[in-house]
Coordinates of C-alpha atoms and ligand atoms in Angstrom, one line a residue:
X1 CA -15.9 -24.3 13.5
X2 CA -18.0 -26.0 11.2
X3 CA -18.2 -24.8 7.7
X4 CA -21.8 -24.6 6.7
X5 CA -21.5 -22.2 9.9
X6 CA -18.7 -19.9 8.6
X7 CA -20.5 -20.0 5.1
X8 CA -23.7 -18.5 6.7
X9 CA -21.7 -16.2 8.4
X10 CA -20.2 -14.9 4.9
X11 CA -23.6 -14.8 3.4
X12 CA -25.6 -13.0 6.6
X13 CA -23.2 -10.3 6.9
X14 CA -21.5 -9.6 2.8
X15 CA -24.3 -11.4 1.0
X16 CA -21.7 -13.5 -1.0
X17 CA -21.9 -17.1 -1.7
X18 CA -18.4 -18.0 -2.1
X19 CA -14.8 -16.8 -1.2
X20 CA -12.4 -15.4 -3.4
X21 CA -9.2 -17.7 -3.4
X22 CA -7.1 -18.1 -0.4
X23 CA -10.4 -16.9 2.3
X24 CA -12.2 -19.9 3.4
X25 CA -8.4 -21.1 3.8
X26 CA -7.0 -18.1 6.1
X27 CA -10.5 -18.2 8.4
X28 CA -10.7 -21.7 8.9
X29 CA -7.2 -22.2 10.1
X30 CA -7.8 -19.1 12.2
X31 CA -10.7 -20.2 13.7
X32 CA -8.6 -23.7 14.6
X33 CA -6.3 -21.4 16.4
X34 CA -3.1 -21.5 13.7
X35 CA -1.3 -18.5 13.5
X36 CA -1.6 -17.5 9.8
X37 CA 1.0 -16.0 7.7
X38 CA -0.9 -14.6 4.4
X39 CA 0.4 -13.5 1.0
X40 CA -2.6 -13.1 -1.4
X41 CA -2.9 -10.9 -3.9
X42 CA -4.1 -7.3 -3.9
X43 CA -7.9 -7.6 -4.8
X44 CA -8.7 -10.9 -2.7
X45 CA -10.5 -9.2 0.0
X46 CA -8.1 -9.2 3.1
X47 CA -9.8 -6.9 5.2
X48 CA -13.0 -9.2 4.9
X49 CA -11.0 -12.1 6.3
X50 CA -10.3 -10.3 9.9
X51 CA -13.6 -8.6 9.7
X52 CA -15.3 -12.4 9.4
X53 CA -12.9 -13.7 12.0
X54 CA -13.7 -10.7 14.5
X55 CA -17.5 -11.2 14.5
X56 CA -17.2 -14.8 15.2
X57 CA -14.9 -14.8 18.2
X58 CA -15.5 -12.6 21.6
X59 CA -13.0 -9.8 22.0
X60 CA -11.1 -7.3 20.0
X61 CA -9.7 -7.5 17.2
X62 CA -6.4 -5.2 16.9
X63 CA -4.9 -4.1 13.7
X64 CA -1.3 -2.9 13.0
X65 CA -1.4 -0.6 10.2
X66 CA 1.6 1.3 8.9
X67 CA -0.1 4.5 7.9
X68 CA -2.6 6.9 9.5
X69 CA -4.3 7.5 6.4
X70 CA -5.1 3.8 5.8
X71 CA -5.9 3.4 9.1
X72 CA -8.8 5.9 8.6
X73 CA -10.1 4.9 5.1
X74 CA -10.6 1.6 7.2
X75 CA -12.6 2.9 9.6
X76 CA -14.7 4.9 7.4
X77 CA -15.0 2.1 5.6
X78 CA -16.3 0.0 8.4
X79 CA -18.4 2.9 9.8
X80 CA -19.8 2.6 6.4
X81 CA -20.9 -0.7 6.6
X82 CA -22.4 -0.5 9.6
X83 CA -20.0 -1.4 12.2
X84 CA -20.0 1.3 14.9
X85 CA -17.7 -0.5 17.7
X86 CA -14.5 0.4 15.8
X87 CA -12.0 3.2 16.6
X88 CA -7.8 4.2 15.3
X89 CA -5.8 5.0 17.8
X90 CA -3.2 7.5 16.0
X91 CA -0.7 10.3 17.0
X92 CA -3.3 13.0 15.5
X93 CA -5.5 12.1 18.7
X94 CA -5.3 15.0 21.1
X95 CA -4.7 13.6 24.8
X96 CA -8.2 13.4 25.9
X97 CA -9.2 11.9 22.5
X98 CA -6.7 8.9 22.7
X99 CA -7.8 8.6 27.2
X100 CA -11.6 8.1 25.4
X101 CA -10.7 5.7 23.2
X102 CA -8.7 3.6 25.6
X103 CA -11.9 3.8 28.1
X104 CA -14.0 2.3 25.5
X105 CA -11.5 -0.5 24.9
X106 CA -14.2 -3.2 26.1
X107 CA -16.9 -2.2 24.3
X108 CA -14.8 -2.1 20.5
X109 CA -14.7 -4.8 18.4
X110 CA -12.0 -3.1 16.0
X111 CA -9.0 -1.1 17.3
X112 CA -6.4 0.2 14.5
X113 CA -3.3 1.4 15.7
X114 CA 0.7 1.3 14.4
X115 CA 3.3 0.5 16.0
X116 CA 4.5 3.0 18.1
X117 CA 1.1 4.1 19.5
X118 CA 1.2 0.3 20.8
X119 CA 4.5 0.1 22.2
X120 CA 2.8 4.0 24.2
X121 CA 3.0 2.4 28.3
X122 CA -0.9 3.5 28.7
X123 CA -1.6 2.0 25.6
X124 CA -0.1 -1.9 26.7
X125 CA -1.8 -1.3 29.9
X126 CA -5.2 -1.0 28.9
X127 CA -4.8 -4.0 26.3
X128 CA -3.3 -6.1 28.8
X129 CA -7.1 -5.8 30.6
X130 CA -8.6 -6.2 27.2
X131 CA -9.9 -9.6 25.9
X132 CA -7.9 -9.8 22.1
X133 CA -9.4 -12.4 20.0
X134 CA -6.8 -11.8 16.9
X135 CA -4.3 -9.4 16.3
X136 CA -3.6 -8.8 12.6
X137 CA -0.2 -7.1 11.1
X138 CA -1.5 -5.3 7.8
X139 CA 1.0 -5.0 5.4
X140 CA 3.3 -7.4 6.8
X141 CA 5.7 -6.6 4.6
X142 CA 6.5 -3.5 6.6
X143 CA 8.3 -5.7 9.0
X144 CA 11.1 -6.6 6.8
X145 CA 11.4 -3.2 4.3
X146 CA 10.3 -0.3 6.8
X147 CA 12.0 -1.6 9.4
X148 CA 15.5 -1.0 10.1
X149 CA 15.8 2.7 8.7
X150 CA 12.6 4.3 8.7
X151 CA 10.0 2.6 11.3
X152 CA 12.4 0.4 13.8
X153 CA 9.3 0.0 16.2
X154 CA 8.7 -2.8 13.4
X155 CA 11.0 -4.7 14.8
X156 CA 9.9 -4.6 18.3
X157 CA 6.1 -5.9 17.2
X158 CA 7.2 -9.6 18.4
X159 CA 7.8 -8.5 22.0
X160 CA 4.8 -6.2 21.7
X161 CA 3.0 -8.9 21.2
X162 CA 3.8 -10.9 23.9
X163 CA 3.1 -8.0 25.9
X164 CA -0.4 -8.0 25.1
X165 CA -0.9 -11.4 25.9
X166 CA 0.4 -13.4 22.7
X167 CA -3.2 -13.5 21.1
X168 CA -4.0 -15.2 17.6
X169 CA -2.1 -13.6 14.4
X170 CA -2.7 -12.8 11.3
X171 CA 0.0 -11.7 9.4
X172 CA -1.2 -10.0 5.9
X173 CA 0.7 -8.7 2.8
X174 CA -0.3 -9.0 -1.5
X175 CA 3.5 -9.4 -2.3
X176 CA 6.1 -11.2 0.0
X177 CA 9.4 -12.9 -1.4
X178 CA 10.7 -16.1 0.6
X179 CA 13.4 -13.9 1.9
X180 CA 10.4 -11.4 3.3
X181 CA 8.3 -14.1 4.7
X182 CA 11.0 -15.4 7.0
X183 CA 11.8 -12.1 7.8
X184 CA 8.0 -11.9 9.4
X185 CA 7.6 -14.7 11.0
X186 CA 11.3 -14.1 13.0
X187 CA 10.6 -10.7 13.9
X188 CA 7.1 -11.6 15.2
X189 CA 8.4 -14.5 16.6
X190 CA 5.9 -17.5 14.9
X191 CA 8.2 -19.9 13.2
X192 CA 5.8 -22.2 12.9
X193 CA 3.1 -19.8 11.5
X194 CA 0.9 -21.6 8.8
X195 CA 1.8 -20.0 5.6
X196 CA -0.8 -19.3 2.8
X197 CA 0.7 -18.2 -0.2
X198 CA -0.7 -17.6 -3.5
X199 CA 0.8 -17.2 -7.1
X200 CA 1.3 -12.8 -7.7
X201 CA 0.8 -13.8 -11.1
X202 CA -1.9 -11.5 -12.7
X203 CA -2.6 -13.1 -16.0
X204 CA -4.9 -10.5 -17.1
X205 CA -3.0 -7.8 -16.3
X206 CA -0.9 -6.3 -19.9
X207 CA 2.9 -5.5 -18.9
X208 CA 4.4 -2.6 -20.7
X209 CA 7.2 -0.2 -20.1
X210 CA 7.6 2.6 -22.7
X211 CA 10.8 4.7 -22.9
X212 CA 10.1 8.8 -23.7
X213 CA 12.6 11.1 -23.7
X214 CA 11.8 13.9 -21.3
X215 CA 9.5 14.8 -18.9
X216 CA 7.2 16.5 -21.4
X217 CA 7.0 13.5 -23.7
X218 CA 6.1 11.8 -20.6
X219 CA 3.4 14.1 -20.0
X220 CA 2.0 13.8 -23.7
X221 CA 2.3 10.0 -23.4
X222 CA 0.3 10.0 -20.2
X223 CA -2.4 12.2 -21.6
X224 CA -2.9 9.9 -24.7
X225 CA -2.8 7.0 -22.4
X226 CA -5.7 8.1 -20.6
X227 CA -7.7 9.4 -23.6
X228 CA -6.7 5.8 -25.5
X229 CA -7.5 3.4 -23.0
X230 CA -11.0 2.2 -21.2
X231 CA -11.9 3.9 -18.3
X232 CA -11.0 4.3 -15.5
X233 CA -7.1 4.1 -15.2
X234 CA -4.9 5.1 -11.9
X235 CA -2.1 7.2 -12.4
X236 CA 0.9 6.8 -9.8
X237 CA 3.2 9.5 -8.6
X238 CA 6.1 9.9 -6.3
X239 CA 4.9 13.3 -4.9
X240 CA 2.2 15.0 -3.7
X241 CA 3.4 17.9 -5.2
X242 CA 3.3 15.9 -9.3
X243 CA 0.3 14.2 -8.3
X244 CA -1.6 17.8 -7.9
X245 CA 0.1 19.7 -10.8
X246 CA -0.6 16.7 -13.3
X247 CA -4.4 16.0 -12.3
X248 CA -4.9 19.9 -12.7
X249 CA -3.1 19.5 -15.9
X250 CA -5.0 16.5 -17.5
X251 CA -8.6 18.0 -16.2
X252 CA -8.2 21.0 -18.1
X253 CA -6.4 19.4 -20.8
X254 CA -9.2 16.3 -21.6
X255 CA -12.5 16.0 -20.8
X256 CA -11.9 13.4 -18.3
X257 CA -13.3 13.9 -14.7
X258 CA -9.5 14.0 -12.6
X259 CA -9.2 14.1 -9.7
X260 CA -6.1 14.0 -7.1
X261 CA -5.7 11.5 -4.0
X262 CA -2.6 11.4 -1.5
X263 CA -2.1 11.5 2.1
X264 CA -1.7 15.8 2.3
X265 CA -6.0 15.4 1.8
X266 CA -8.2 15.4 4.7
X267 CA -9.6 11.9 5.9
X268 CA -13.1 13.4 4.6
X269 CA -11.5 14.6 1.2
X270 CA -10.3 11.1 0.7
X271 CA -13.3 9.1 1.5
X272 CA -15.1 11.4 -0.8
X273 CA -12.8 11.0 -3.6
X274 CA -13.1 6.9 -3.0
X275 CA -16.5 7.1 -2.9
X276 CA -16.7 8.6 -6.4
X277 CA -14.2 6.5 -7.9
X278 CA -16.3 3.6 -6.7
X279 CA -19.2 5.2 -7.8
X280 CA -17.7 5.5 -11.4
X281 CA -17.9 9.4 -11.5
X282 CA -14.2 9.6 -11.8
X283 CA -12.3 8.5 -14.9
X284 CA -9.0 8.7 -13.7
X285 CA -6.9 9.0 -10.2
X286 CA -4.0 10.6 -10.0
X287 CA -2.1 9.3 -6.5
X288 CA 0.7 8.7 -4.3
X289 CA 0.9 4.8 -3.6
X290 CA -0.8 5.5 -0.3
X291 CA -4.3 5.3 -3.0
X292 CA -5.8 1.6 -3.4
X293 CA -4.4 0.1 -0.1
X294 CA -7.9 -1.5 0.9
X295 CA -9.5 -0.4 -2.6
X296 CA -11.8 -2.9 -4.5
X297 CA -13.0 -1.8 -7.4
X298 CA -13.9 -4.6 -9.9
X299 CA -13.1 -2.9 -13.3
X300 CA -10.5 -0.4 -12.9
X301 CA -8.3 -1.4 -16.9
X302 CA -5.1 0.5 -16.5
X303 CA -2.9 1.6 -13.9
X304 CA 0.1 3.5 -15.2
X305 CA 3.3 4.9 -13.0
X306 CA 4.5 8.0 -14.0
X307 CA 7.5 8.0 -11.5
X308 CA 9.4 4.2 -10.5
X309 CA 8.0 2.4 -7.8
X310 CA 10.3 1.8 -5.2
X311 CA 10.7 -1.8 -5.9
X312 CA 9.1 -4.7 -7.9
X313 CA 7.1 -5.8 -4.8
X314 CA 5.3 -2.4 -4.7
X315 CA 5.0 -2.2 -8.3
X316 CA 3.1 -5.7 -8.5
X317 CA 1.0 -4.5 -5.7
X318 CA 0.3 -1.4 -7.4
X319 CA -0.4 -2.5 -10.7
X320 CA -2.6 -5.9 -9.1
X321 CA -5.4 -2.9 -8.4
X322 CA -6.3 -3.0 -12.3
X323 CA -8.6 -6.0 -14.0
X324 CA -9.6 -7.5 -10.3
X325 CA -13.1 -8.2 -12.7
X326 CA -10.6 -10.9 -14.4
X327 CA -11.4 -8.7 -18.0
X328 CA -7.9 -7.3 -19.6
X329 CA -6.1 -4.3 -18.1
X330 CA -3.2 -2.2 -19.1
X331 CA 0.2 -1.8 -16.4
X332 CA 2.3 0.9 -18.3
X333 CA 5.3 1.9 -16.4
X334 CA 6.7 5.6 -17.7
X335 CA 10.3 5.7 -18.1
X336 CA 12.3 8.6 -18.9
X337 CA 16.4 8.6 -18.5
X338 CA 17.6 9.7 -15.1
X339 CA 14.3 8.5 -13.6
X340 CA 15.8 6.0 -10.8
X341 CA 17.4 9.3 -9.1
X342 CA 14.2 10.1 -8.1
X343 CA 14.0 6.4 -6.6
X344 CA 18.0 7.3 -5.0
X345 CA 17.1 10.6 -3.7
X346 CA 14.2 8.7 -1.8
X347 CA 16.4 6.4 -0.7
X348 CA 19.0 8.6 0.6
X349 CA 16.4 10.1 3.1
X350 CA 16.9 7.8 5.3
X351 CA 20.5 7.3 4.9
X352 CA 23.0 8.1 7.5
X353 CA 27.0 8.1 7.6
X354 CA 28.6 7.0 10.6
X355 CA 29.7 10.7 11.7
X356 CA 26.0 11.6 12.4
X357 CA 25.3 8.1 13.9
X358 CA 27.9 8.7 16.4
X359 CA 26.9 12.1 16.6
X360 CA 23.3 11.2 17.3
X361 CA 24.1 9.1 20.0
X362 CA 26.5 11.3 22.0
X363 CA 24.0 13.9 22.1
X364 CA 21.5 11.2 22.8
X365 CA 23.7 10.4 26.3
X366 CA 23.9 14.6 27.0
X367 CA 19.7 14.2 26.6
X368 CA 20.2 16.4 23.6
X369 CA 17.3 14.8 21.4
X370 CA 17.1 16.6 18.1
X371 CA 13.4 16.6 16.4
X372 CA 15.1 15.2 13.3
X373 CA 13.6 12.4 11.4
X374 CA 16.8 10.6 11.3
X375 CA 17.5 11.0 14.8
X376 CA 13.9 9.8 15.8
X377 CA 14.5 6.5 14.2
X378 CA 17.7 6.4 16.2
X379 CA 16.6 6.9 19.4
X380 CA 15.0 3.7 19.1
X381 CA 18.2 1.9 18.9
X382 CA 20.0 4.0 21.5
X383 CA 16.9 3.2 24.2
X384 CA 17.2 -0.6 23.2
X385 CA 21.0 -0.5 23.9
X386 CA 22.5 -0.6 20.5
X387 CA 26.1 0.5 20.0
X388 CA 27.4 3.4 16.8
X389 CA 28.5 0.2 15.0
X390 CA 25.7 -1.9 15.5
X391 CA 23.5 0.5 13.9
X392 CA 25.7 1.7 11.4
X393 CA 25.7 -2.1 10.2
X394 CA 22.1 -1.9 10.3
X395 CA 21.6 1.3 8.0
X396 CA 24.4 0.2 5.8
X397 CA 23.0 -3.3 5.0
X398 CA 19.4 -1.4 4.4
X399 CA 21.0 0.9 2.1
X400 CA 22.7 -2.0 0.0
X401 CA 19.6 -3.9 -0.1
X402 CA 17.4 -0.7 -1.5
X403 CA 20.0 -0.1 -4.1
X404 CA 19.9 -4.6 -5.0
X405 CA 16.0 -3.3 -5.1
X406 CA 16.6 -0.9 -8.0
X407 CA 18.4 -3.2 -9.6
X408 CA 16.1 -5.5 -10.0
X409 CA 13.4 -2.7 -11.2
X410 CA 15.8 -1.3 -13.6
X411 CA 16.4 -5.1 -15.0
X412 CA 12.3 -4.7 -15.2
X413 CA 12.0 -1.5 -17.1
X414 CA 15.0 -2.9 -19.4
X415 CA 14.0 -6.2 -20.2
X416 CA 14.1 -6.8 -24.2
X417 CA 12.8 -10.2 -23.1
X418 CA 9.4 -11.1 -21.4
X419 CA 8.7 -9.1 -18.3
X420 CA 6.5 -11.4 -16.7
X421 CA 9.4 -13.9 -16.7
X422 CA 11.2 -11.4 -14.8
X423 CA 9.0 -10.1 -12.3
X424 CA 7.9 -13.9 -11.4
X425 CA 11.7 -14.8 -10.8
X426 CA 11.9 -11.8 -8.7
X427 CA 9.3 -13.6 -6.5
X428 CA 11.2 -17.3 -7.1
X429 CA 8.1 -18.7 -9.2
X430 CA 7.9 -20.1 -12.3
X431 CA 7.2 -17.9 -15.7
X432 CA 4.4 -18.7 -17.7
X433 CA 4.9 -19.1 -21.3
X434 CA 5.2 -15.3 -23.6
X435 CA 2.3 -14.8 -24.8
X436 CA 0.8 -12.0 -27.1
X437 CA -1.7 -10.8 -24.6
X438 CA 1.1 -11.2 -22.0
X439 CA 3.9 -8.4 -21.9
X440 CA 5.2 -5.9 -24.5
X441 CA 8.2 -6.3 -25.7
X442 CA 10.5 -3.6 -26.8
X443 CA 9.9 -1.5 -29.5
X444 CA 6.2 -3.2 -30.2
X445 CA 3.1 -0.7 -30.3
X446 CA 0.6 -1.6 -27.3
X447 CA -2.2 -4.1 -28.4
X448 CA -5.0 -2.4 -27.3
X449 CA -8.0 -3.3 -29.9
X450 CA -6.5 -7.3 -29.3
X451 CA -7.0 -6.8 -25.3
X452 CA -10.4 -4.8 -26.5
X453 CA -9.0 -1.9 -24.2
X454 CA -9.3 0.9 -26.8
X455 CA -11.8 3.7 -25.5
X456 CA -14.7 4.1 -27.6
X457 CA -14.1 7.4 -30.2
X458 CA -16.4 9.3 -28.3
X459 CA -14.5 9.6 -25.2
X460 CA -10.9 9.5 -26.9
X461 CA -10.8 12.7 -28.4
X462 CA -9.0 15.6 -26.2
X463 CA -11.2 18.2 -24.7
X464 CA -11.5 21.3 -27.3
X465 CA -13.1 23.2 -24.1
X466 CA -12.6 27.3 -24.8
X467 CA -9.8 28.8 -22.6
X468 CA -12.7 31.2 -21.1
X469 CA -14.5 27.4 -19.8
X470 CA -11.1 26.2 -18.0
X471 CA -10.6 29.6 -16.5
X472 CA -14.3 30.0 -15.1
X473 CA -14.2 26.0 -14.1
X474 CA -10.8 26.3 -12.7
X475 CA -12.4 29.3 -10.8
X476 CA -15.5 27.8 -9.3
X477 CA -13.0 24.6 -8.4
X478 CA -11.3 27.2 -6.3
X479 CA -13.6 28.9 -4.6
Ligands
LIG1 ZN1 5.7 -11.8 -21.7

């Protein structure tokens, strides 16, 4: 397709002129028919890419999306900009919900849908009769870390594919190491995938870790945080439960308008709470990581974790939602001793010893299925004809490369050297030169008037709001 054509097409339907970096690249060799492996960084506007793609070819366009929630915000999203033809096909669909949806197959232009509801007999059928213009894996990444222990159907997405047909791909992810890209295009069986990969780099964006020494220091350190730096900040957590208790805490503690956001909110709740933060009526979000998937907001300046990401890749995924305006922003990573056993107890979930593998499967041949998570994930395996060793192989080799993960984040949050050096070595590129504006290193104060970050006086003072005022506001919250 010509370009002045896909340039018209960008400016009829977003009313941009240009791309952002790594677009125009991804469309064009998806509209010459090259499967396209994608790593670009959170912030470039991925979901515009398949959207672009979809309106210029016939068909449907069919989205893998790891979570439910995601797969909503999308089509509200969507809904939101006008497109009607677009539907998720999830496990929450009641029977007769999920028969309409596959009747009005032909007339959708946007089908999201994860794994397993694809690999659902029905659901192959009625794509097989469907015209799919591109399928697009959304969080590609997922293929090579969810995988193994947790969402196996991952693995079976290349001989899905096929199944439906062997359409166009699209492979998307904001952070992939070599080792992960390979792992992709295997599993979804496109060696010779074109591969567009940008730098994760985020020059922009401050690093800094700071030590405290217990989880109320951590607390008091988040509130000043908050209060200190430009609005509006997101705060990460690694529980719904944290992520409630803290917002709570911080909007009766500042004057800040707090507000929570994880996947235990309804799909209404949550496109509410986006809309506002895109609105700029919220100052700061307090979130599971399941928050900012598919958010684009310009001038968010810090993001700070209050528990460890799982892993560097998430972390510079997380903390690429700040500064997308290409202004300064603040990553502060909250570290208390004792802190990566929140990251091992995580991990451990989806552990299993070799007693309850074996176990799992000898029941599995009496057709004694427990509802278990763990055996779930191995009832894939036993259905696919795996033996007790072959998957014990499997879940040890995951559990060894989680706790290599860790590692490597804990060399992060210890580094007395530059940090960017480490997390770009992480991802096998080059480090830029240490700069002052770059990274904090340990024991320094954080530059905020040099990165013109601090909050002006007015909004840095904590809220001296009567008990009486919290109680009655807390009240009318509740009711
Ligand atoms: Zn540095």
């Amino acid at each position: 397709m010509q370009r002045e054509a896909i340039y018209q097409r960008l400016k009829a339907k977003y009313g941009f002129d240009e791309f952002r970096p790594g677009q125009y690249e991804v469309i064009s060799d998806l509209l010459a028919g090259e499967d396209v492996l994608a790593v670009l960084p959170t912030g470039t506007g991925k979901s515009l890419i398949y959207q672009l793609v979809g309106s210029l070819l016939p068909g449907l366009v069919v989205v893998i999306s790891p979570l439910i929630s995601l797969m909503q915000d999308q089509v509200a999203r969507l809904n939101y900009q006008g497109e009607k033809q677009v539907a998720a096909l999830t496990s929450q669909l009641d029977f007769g919900t999920r028969k309409s949806v596959l009747r009005q197959l032909p007339q959708l232009k946007f089908l999201f849908i994860s794994p397993e509801m694809l690999k659902q007999p029905r659901v192959l059928a009625a794509l097989q009769q469907t015209t799919i213009s591109l399928l697009v894996i959304d969080e590609a990444h997922c293929i090579s870390t969810w995988g193994p222990d947790f969402r196996p159907d991952y693995l079976s997405l290349g001989t899905l594919k096929q199944a439906i047909g062997n359409p166009l791909t699209l492979m998307l992810t904001a952070t992939a190491t070599a080792k992960v890209r390979q792992d992709i295009v295997t599993q979804l069986q496109v060696p010779a995938a074109k591969q567009v990969v940008y730098s994760v780099n985020r020059p922009n964006i401050y690093l800094a870790v700071e030590q405290v020494a217990s989880e109320a220091d951590k607390r008091e350190r988040l509130q000043q945080l908050v209060l200190a730096v430009k609005r509006p900040s997101i705060v990460y957590f690694s529980s719904k439960r944290q992520t409630d208790l803290i917002a709570e805490w911080l909007r009766s503690t500042t004057h800040l308008r707090v507000a929570a956001y994880h996947a235990g909110l309804t799909a209404e709740n949550r496109f509410k709470i986006q809309q506002q933060f895109m609105a700029g009526e919220l100052d700061v979000i307090c979130a599971t990581s399941a928050f900012g998937m598919g958010i684009d907001k310009a001038d968010i300046r810090q993001v700070i974790h209050y528990h460890l990401p799982t892993n560097l890749a998430d972390y510079v995924q997380e903390i690429g939602r700040a500064g997308r305006d290409g202004q300064p922003a603040l990553a502060v990573l909250l570290y208390a001793p004792g802190d990566e056993q929140l990251v091992r107890n995580l991990n451990n979930l989806t552990a299993a010893s070799p007693a309850e593998i074996q176990l799992d499967q000898q029941r599995f041949q009496q057709s004694q299925v427990a509802e278990t998570d763990l055996s779930l994930v191995l009832q894939y395996y036993w259905t696919h004809g795996y033996s007790v060793e072959q998957v014990t192989t499997q879940f040890e080799s995951r559990q060894r490369a989680k706790e290599a993960e860790l590692a490597q984040l804990l060399t992060y949050v210890q580094a007395k050297t530059c940090r960017r050096a480490v997390l770009m070595a992480y991802f096998n590129e080059p480090a830029p030169d240490h700069t002052p504006r770059c990274c904090q290193l340990s024991g320094e104060p954080l530059p905020l008037a040099q990165l013109g970050l601090t909050a002006s006086k007015a909004q840095s003072q904590a809220a001296t709001i009567p008990w009486q005022q919290i109680l009655a506001q807390l009240f009318l919250q509740n009711s």
